[in-house]
Amino acid sequence: MKKLIIFFILLFYSNSFYSQLNYNNLIKIANAKIENIEMFMMDNFGMKKIEDTSNGVSIDKKFISIYGNIEDTIAISISNDGKHNQNILSVVLGKNIEISSFKSQLIQNGFFYKGEFNYGNTYIGDSFVIIINHLNDSINYKITVIPKSYRD
């Protein structure tokens, strides 16, 4: 019985990524091997693939996780041009997903706030550029994670 309770606690915390956005989880996804991305997303975050428009050279897959209702949804698009080891992420958050702690996590992990531009609030780190856009009232935010290696 004790082992069963521990299992459910671990299962809850492994899927709690989506109740609050977490910087470390996004970086894990950005660094995941693209060949195993479907299994990685399901095993680590319980996300289901909903679209695959990959063309043999570049990878473009979309994943979704719904906990409760549409306001608790997180959708992640993962792209890779086939030339890089890291992935570009586009993350769309339902309106119940909190973003302020994510912004604090960026600063705590060495990112600096570059400012607000036409495309959103920009944070620069050693390996990634992260852009946060407020979209509208029904879709809270869109976060774009771009590895700096894509500048080359």
Coordinates of C-alpha atoms in Angstrom, one line a residue, residues 3-5 9-10 17 35 52 54 56 62 67 77 79 99 105 108-109 115 122-123 135 143 146-147:
K3 CA 4.5 1.8 -2.5
L4 CA 1.2 2.4 -4.3
I5 CA 0.8 5.8 -2.5
I9 CA 2.6 10.9 -5.6
L10 CA 5.4 10.6 -8.1
F17 CA 4.5 20.4 -15.3
E35 CA 14.3 10.9 -33.0
D52 CA 3.2 15.7 -37.4
S54 CA 7.7 16.5 -40.7
G56 CA 12.0 13.7 -43.9
K62 CA 2.7 19.3 -32.1
Y67 CA -5.9 18.8 -17.5
S77 CA 5.2 22.6 -31.1
S79 CA 10.7 22.0 -34.7
I99 CA 3.6 32.8 -16.1
Q105 CA 12.9 31.1 -13.1
Q108 CA 17.3 32.7 -11.6
N109 CA 18.8 30.6 -14.4
G115 CA 13.1 44.4 -23.4
T122 CA 12.8 38.9 -24.8
Y123 CA 15.0 37.0 -22.4
L135 CA -1.9 36.7 -27.0
I143 CA 6.5 31.2 -25.3
I146 CA 15.1 29.4 -29.7
P147 CA 18.5 27.8 -29.2

